[in-house]
CSV table of C-alpha atoms and ligand atoms in Angstrom, one decimal:
chain,number,residue,atom,x,y,z
A,1,THR,CA,160.1,107.4,132.8
A,2,LYS,CA,156.7,108.3,131.4
A,3,ILE,CA,153.4,108.4,133.1
A,4,PHE,CA,150.1,108.6,131.3
A,5,ALA,CA,146.9,109.9,133.1
A,6,TYR,CA,143.3,109.3,132.1
A,7,GLY,CA,140.2,111.3,132.9
A,8,ILE,CA,142.1,114.5,133.9
A,9,ARG,CA,139.5,117.2,134.8
A,10,ASP,CA,140.2,120.9,134.7
A,11,ASP,CA,140.0,121.1,138.5
A,12,GLU,CA,142.9,118.6,138.7
A,13,LYS,CA,145.2,120.5,136.3
A,14,PRO,CA,146.8,122.9,138.9
A,15,ALA,CA,147.8,119.9,141.1
A,16,LEU,CA,149.0,118.0,138.0
A,17,HIS,CA,151.1,120.9,136.8
A,18,ALA,CA,152.5,121.5,140.2
A,19,TRP,CA,153.5,117.8,140.4
A,20,GLU,CA,155.1,118.0,136.9
A,21,ALA,CA,157.1,121.1,137.9
A,22,ALA,CA,158.4,119.3,140.9
A,23,HIS,CA,159.4,116.2,138.8
A,24,PRO,CA,161.1,117.6,135.7
A,25,GLU,CA,162.7,114.2,135.1
A,26,ILE,CA,159.4,112.5,134.5
A,27,GLU,CA,157.5,112.8,131.2
A,28,VAL,CA,153.8,113.3,131.8
A,29,ASP,CA,151.0,113.0,129.3
A,30,PHE,CA,147.3,113.0,129.9
A,31,THR,CA,143.8,112.9,128.4
A,32,GLY,CA,140.4,113.9,129.6
A,33,GLU,CA,139.1,110.6,128.4
A,34,LEU,CA,138.5,107.7,130.7
A,35,LEU,CA,140.3,104.4,130.4
A,36,THR,CA,138.3,102.0,128.3
A,37,PRO,CA,139.3,99.2,125.9
A,38,GLU,CA,139.2,101.9,123.2
A,39,THR,CA,141.4,104.5,124.9
A,40,ALA,CA,143.9,102.0,126.3
A,41,ALA,CA,146.3,102.4,123.4
A,42,LEU,CA,146.8,106.1,124.3
A,43,ALA,CA,149.1,104.9,127.1
A,44,THR,CA,151.4,103.1,124.7
A,45,GLY,CA,155.0,103.8,125.7
A,46,ALA,CA,154.2,104.8,129.2
A,47,ASN,CA,155.6,103.0,132.3
A,48,GLY,CA,152.3,103.5,134.2
A,49,ALA,CA,148.7,104.6,133.9
A,50,VAL,CA,147.1,107.0,136.4
A,51,VAL,CA,143.3,106.6,136.4
A,52,TYR,CA,140.3,107.9,138.2
A,53,GLN,CA,136.8,107.0,137.4
A,54,GLN,CA,133.7,105.2,138.5
A,55,LEU,CA,133.5,103.0,135.4
A,56,ASP,CA,134.5,99.4,135.9
A,57,TYR,CA,138.1,98.3,135.2
A,58,THR,CA,136.9,95.3,133.3
A,59,ARG,CA,138.8,92.3,131.9
A,60,GLU,CA,138.6,93.9,128.5
A,61,THR,CA,140.0,97.2,129.7
A,62,ILE,CA,142.8,95.5,131.7
A,63,THR,CA,143.6,93.3,128.7
A,64,ALA,CA,143.8,96.3,126.4
A,65,LEU,CA,146.1,98.2,128.7
A,66,ALA,CA,148.4,95.2,129.0
A,67,ALA,CA,148.4,94.9,125.2
A,68,ALA,CA,149.5,98.6,125.1
A,69,GLY,CA,152.5,97.4,127.3
A,70,VAL,CA,151.3,99.1,130.5
A,71,LYS,CA,151.0,96.9,133.6
A,72,SER,CA,150.8,99.5,136.3
A,73,LEU,CA,147.6,101.1,137.3
A,74,SER,CA,147.5,103.9,139.9
A,75,LEU,CA,144.1,104.9,141.0
A,76,ARG,CA,143.6,108.5,142.1
A,77,ASN,CA,140.8,107.4,144.4
A,78,VAL,CA,140.4,105.0,147.3
A,79,GLY,CA,137.7,102.5,146.1
A,80,THR,CA,139.0,99.4,144.4
A,81,ASP,CA,135.6,97.7,144.2
A,82,ASN,CA,135.4,98.3,140.4
A,83,ILE,CA,138.6,96.4,139.4
A,84,ASP,CA,138.5,92.9,137.9
A,85,PHE,CA,141.3,91.6,140.1
A,86,ASP,CA,141.3,88.1,138.4
A,87,ALA,CA,142.2,89.8,135.1
A,88,ALA,CA,144.8,92.1,136.8
A,89,ARG,CA,146.4,89.0,138.4
A,90,GLU,CA,146.7,87.2,135.0
A,91,PHE,CA,148.8,90.1,133.7
A,92,SER,CA,150.6,90.7,137.0
A,93,PHE,CA,149.4,94.3,137.3
A,94,ASN,CA,150.9,96.6,139.9
A,95,ILE,CA,148.0,98.5,141.4
A,96,SER,CA,147.9,101.4,143.9
A,97,ASN,CA,145.2,103.6,145.2
A,98,VAL,CA,145.0,106.7,147.4
A,99,PRO,CA,143.6,105.3,150.6
A,100,VAL,CA,144.0,108.5,152.6
A,101,TYR,CA,143.6,111.6,150.4
A,102,SER,CA,141.5,113.5,152.8
A,103,PRO,CA,139.3,111.6,155.2
A,104,ASN,CA,138.0,114.9,156.4
A,105,ALA,CA,136.4,115.6,153.1
A,106,ILE,CA,134.1,112.7,153.3
A,107,ALA,CA,133.6,112.8,157.1
A,108,GLU,CA,132.7,116.5,157.1
A,109,HIS,CA,130.2,116.1,154.2
A,110,SER,CA,128.5,113.2,155.9
A,111,ILE,CA,128.1,115.0,159.2
A,112,ILE,CA,127.0,118.2,157.4
A,113,GLN,CA,124.3,116.1,155.7
A,114,MET,CA,123.4,114.5,159.0
A,115,SER,CA,122.9,117.8,160.7
A,116,ARG,CA,121.0,119.2,157.7
A,117,LEU,CA,118.6,116.3,158.0
A,118,LEU,CA,118.2,116.8,161.7
A,119,ARG,CA,117.6,120.6,161.3
A,120,ARG,CA,115.3,120.0,158.3
A,121,THR,CA,117.1,122.5,156.2
A,122,LYS,CA,115.7,121.2,152.9
A,123,PRO,CA,112.0,122.0,153.7
A,124,LEU,CA,113.1,125.1,155.6
A,125,ASP,CA,115.0,126.5,152.6
A,126,ALA,CA,112.0,125.6,150.3
A,127,LYS,CA,109.7,127.6,152.6
A,128,ILE,CA,112.0,130.6,152.7
A,129,ALA,CA,112.4,130.6,148.9
A,130,ASN,CA,108.6,130.6,148.9
A,131,HIS,CA,108.5,133.7,151.2
A,132,ASP,CA,107.1,131.6,154.1
A,133,LEU,CA,109.1,132.7,157.1
A,134,ARG,CA,107.1,130.9,159.8
A,135,TRP,CA,108.9,128.5,162.2
A,136,ALA,CA,106.3,125.7,162.4
A,137,PRO,CA,106.2,122.9,161.5
A,138,THR,CA,109.9,122.8,160.6
A,139,ILE,CA,111.2,122.0,164.1
A,140,GLY,CA,114.7,120.5,164.4
A,141,ARG,CA,116.5,118.0,166.5
A,142,GLU,CA,119.8,118.4,168.3
A,143,MET,CA,122.9,116.4,167.7
A,144,ARG,CA,123.7,116.0,171.4
A,145,MET,CA,120.3,114.3,171.9
A,146,GLN,CA,121.2,111.6,169.3
A,147,THR,CA,122.9,108.2,169.6
A,148,VAL,CA,124.8,108.0,166.4
A,149,GLY,CA,125.8,104.6,165.2
A,150,VAL,CA,129.1,104.8,163.1
A,151,ILE,CA,129.6,101.7,161.0
A,152,GLY,CA,133.2,101.4,159.9
A,153,THR,CA,136.0,103.0,162.0
A,154,GLY,CA,138.7,103.4,159.3
A,155,HIS,CA,140.3,106.8,158.6
A,156,ILE,CA,137.0,108.4,157.5
A,157,GLY,CA,134.8,106.9,160.3
A,158,ARG,CA,137.3,108.1,162.9
A,159,VAL,CA,137.2,111.7,161.7
A,160,ALA,CA,133.4,111.5,161.7
A,161,ILE,CA,133.5,110.3,165.3
A,162,ASN,CA,135.6,113.2,166.3
A,163,ILE,CA,133.3,115.7,164.6
A,164,LEU,CA,130.3,114.0,166.3
A,165,LYS,CA,132.0,114.2,169.7
A,166,GLY,CA,132.4,118.0,169.1
A,167,PHE,CA,128.6,118.2,168.6
A,168,GLY,CA,128.1,116.3,171.9
A,169,ALA,CA,126.4,113.3,170.2
A,170,LYS,CA,126.5,109.9,171.9
A,171,VAL,CA,128.6,107.8,169.5
A,172,ILE,CA,128.5,104.0,169.3
A,173,ALA,CA,130.5,102.2,166.6
A,174,PHE,CA,130.8,98.8,164.9
A,175,ASP,CA,133.7,97.4,162.9
A,176,PRO,CA,134.9,93.8,162.6
A,177,PHE,CA,138.4,95.3,162.5
A,178,GLN,CA,138.6,97.3,165.7
A,179,ASN,CA,140.7,100.4,166.1
A,180,GLU,CA,142.7,100.6,169.3
A,181,GLN,CA,141.8,104.2,170.1
A,182,VAL,CA,138.1,103.7,169.4
A,183,LYS,CA,138.2,100.6,171.5
A,184,ALA,CA,140.0,102.4,174.4
A,185,GLU,CA,137.2,105.0,174.3
A,186,GLY,CA,134.7,102.2,174.7
A,187,LEU,CA,132.6,103.1,171.7
A,188,TYR,CA,132.3,99.7,170.1
A,189,VAL,CA,129.1,97.6,170.5
A,190,ASP,CA,129.4,93.9,169.9
A,191,SER,CA,127.3,93.5,166.8
A,192,LEU,CA,125.6,95.4,164.1
A,193,ASP,CA,122.3,94.2,165.5
A,194,GLU,CA,123.1,96.0,168.8
A,195,LEU,CA,124.0,99.2,166.9
A,196,TYR,CA,120.8,99.0,164.9
A,197,ALA,CA,118.8,98.6,168.1
A,198,GLN,CA,120.4,101.6,169.9
A,199,ALA,CA,121.1,104.2,167.2
A,200,ASP,CA,118.9,107.1,166.4
A,201,VAL,CA,121.1,108.0,163.4
A,202,ILE,CA,123.2,105.5,161.4
A,203,THR,CA,126.1,106.5,159.2
A,204,LEU,CA,128.3,104.3,157.0
A,205,TYR,CA,132.0,104.3,156.4
A,206,VAL,CA,132.7,100.8,155.0
A,207,PRO,CA,134.0,99.7,151.6
A,208,GLY,CA,131.7,98.4,148.9
A,209,VAL,CA,133.1,94.9,148.9
A,210,ALA,CA,131.0,91.8,148.2
A,211,ALA,CA,130.6,91.0,152.0
A,212,ASN,CA,128.9,94.4,152.5
A,213,HIS,CA,126.6,94.3,149.5
A,214,HIS,CA,123.1,95.5,150.6
A,215,MET,CA,124.0,95.3,154.3
A,216,ILE,CA,121.2,97.9,154.7
A,217,ASN,CA,118.2,95.9,153.5
A,218,SER,CA,114.6,95.3,154.7
A,219,GLU,CA,115.8,92.9,157.4
A,220,SER,CA,118.4,95.2,158.9
A,221,ILE,CA,116.1,98.2,158.6
A,222,ALA,CA,113.4,96.2,160.6
A,223,LYS,CA,116.0,95.9,163.4
A,224,MET,CA,116.5,99.7,163.6
A,225,LYS,CA,114.6,102.2,165.8
A,226,ASP,CA,111.4,103.7,164.4
A,227,GLY,CA,112.2,107.0,162.7
A,228,VAL,CA,115.8,106.2,162.2
A,229,VAL,CA,118.0,108.6,160.2
A,230,ILE,CA,120.4,107.0,157.7
A,231,VAL,CA,123.4,108.6,156.0
A,232,ASN,CA,125.4,106.8,153.2
A,233,CYS,CA,128.5,108.6,151.9
A,234,SER,CA,130.4,105.4,151.2
A,235,ARG,CA,129.2,103.2,148.4
A,236,GLY,CA,125.9,102.8,146.7
A,237,ASN,CA,125.8,99.0,146.9
A,238,LEU,CA,125.8,99.1,150.7
A,239,VAL,CA,122.1,99.8,150.7
A,240,ASP,CA,119.1,98.2,149.0
A,241,ILE,CA,117.6,101.4,147.7
A,242,ASP,CA,114.1,99.7,147.3
A,243,ALA,CA,114.2,98.9,151.0
A,244,ILE,CA,115.2,102.5,151.8
A,245,ILE,CA,112.3,103.8,149.7
A,246,ALA,CA,109.9,101.4,151.5
A,247,GLY,CA,111.2,102.5,154.8
A,248,LEU,CA,110.8,106.2,153.9
A,249,ASP,CA,107.2,105.5,152.7
A,250,SER,CA,106.3,103.7,155.9
A,251,GLY,CA,108.0,106.3,158.2
A,252,LYS,CA,110.3,103.7,159.6
A,253,ILE,CA,113.1,105.8,158.2
A,254,SER,CA,112.5,109.5,159.0
A,255,ASP,CA,115.3,110.9,156.9
A,256,PHE,CA,118.0,109.7,154.5
A,257,ALA,CA,121.1,111.3,152.9
A,258,MET,CA,122.9,109.6,150.1
A,259,ASP,CA,126.1,110.7,148.3
A,260,VAL,CA,126.4,107.5,146.4
A,261,TYR,CA,123.9,105.3,144.5
A,262,GLU,CA,124.2,101.8,143.1
A,263,ASN,CA,123.3,103.0,139.6
A,264,GLU,CA,125.2,106.2,139.7
A,265,VAL,CA,127.6,105.6,136.7
A,266,GLY,CA,126.3,107.7,133.8
A,267,LEU,CA,123.9,109.5,136.1
A,268,PHE,CA,126.1,111.4,138.6
A,269,ASN,CA,128.5,114.1,137.4
A,270,GLU,CA,126.3,114.7,134.4
A,271,ASP,CA,124.2,117.7,133.6
A,272,TRP,CA,120.5,116.8,133.5
A,273,SER,CA,119.2,120.4,133.6
A,274,GLY,CA,116.2,120.9,131.4
A,275,LYS,CA,115.9,117.1,131.1
A,276,GLU,CA,114.1,114.4,133.0
A,277,PHE,CA,116.3,112.1,135.1
A,278,PRO,CA,116.7,108.8,133.3
A,279,ASP,CA,116.2,107.0,136.7
A,280,ALA,CA,112.8,107.1,138.3
A,281,LYS,CA,114.1,106.2,141.8
A,282,ILE,CA,116.6,109.1,141.8
A,283,ALA,CA,113.8,111.5,140.6
A,284,ASP,CA,111.6,110.2,143.5
A,285,LEU,CA,114.3,110.5,146.1
A,286,ILE,CA,115.4,114.0,145.0
A,287,ALA,CA,111.8,115.2,145.2
A,288,ARG,CA,111.4,114.1,148.9
A,289,PRO,CA,111.7,116.9,151.6
A,290,ASN,CA,113.4,114.4,154.0
A,291,VAL,CA,116.0,113.0,151.5
A,292,LEU,CA,119.3,114.7,150.6
A,293,VAL,CA,121.0,113.5,147.4
A,294,THR,CA,124.5,114.7,146.5
A,295,PRO,CA,126.1,113.3,143.3
A,296,HIS,CA,129.2,111.6,144.8
A,297,THR,CA,130.7,115.0,145.9
A,298,ALA,CA,131.7,114.1,149.5
A,299,PHE,CA,135.3,113.6,148.4
A,300,TYR,CA,135.3,116.7,146.1
A,301,THR,CA,137.4,119.3,147.9
A,302,THR,CA,140.5,121.2,146.8
A,303,LYS,CA,142.7,119.4,149.4
A,304,ALA,CA,141.4,116.0,148.4
A,305,VAL,CA,141.9,116.5,144.7
A,306,GLU,CA,145.5,117.8,145.2
A,307,GLU,CA,146.3,114.7,147.3
A,308,MET,CA,144.7,112.3,144.8
A,309,VAL,CA,146.8,113.6,142.0
A,310,HIS,CA,150.1,113.9,143.9
A,311,GLN,CA,149.9,110.5,145.7
A,312,SER,CA,148.8,108.6,142.6
A,313,PHE,CA,151.6,110.0,140.5
A,314,ASP,CA,154.1,109.3,143.3
A,315,ALA,CA,152.9,105.7,143.3
A,316,ALA,CA,153.1,105.3,139.5
A,317,VAL,CA,156.7,106.6,139.6
A,318,ALA,CA,157.6,104.2,142.4
A,319,PHE,CA,156.2,101.2,140.4
A,320,ALA,CA,158.2,102.4,137.3
A,321,ALA,CA,161.3,102.4,139.4
A,322,GLY,CA,160.6,98.8,140.6
A,323,GLN,CA,159.7,99.9,144.1
A,324,THR,CA,156.6,99.2,146.1
A,325,PRO,CA,154.8,102.4,147.0
A,326,GLU,CA,153.2,102.7,150.5
A,327,THR,CA,149.8,102.9,148.7
A,328,VAL,CA,150.1,99.5,146.8
A,329,VAL,CA,146.9,97.5,146.7
A,330,GLU,CA,147.6,94.0,147.7
A,331,TYR,CA,145.3,91.6,146.0
B,1,LIG,C1,136.8,107.1,146.0
B,1,LIG,O1,137.8,107.7,146.3
B,1,LIG,O2,136.8,105.8,146.0
B,1,LIG,C2,135.6,107.8,145.7
B,1,LIG,O3,134.5,107.4,146.0
B,1,LIG,C3,135.8,109.1,145.0
B,1,LIG,C4,135.6,109.0,143.5
B,1,LIG,C5,135.9,107.8,142.8
B,1,LIG,C6,134.6,109.9,142.8
C-alpha cells in the first residue's frame, strides 16, 4: 500500500515521520506542493492521496487525480466546502476529513480573541509600545457581564461554551441540530433572531456551507444590539465583510475578530512584510484598533497538526484496504 501526501509543511514532518515509523508496511511519499491539475500525476501508483489546503478541489483537479489512478482523497482538515462533490461523485471518490483534530485549538483561539477585544489589548499594546503607560481611555469589559451568543454547538462550539462558562459569561446558543447536553443545560434560544436580540457578543462555529453563506449581513447585523462584538473563527464566507465594515464605521459593531476571510486564498499564510497588502479591505481591517485579524491560525497548534496528519493517514490506509474509516465524508 502506498499513500501520497500533498502540501506537507516542515511543522508536519515530525508527525508524518512518527506515523511512518509506526506503519513500516505502508509506503509513504510526499511533496510540499499542493494538489492541482498540474501536480496530480505525482500521486501515480499510490492507493490514496492525503491533502490539506485551502485551494479549491475543482473538477479539473479531481479529474486529473482520477486520471493518475487515485480515487481516494483524505483531507487533513475538517472543512469540505472547497470540494466539487459532483465531480467526486462521477469518479466515485472515497473522501475523508478530520472532523475532530482538536476542537480546543479553535475554541481557545476564538475566546482568547474575544477576551482581547473586551480588554482592548490591541490599543493598549500600541500605547505601551509608544511609552504611554496611562490607563484611560483603554477601559475593558468583563466576560461575566456579557451575554455571549454561540452560533453552532458542534465539537468546537461546545468547547467554547465550557471555556465561556469558566469566565462566568451568560451563554445562549443556537443550532438547528441541537446537542442533548446543551439542550439539557437550557442554553438554546429558539431562533437566530432571538440570539441577535439578546447577545452582547456573537461567536460563530458553523460550517461554510451554501445555506450559511453571508448569514452575517446588513439585515442580521441590524437585528443585533448596538455595540455588538463579533468573532468569526469558522469560515470567511459566513460574513458579508462589507456589512461588517459598515457596522464598524457606524459603531453598530464595537469590535470584530476574524481568523478567516472570504478572499483569504493567496493572502493568508503568505509573507507580505515590506509589501503592501494586495487587498484594500484587509489592510483597512488590520489598521483598526478594534479589529483583530489572524491569518487562519486558530487551528494551528502542535496537537492539532499531529492529529490532522495521523487521522488522515489512518483514513487513507482504511480506504486502501477497502474499509470505511470513521472519518469518511458521506456526500
Ligand atoms: C479546517 O480544518 O477546515 C481549517 O479551517 C484549517 C485549515 C484548512 C487551515
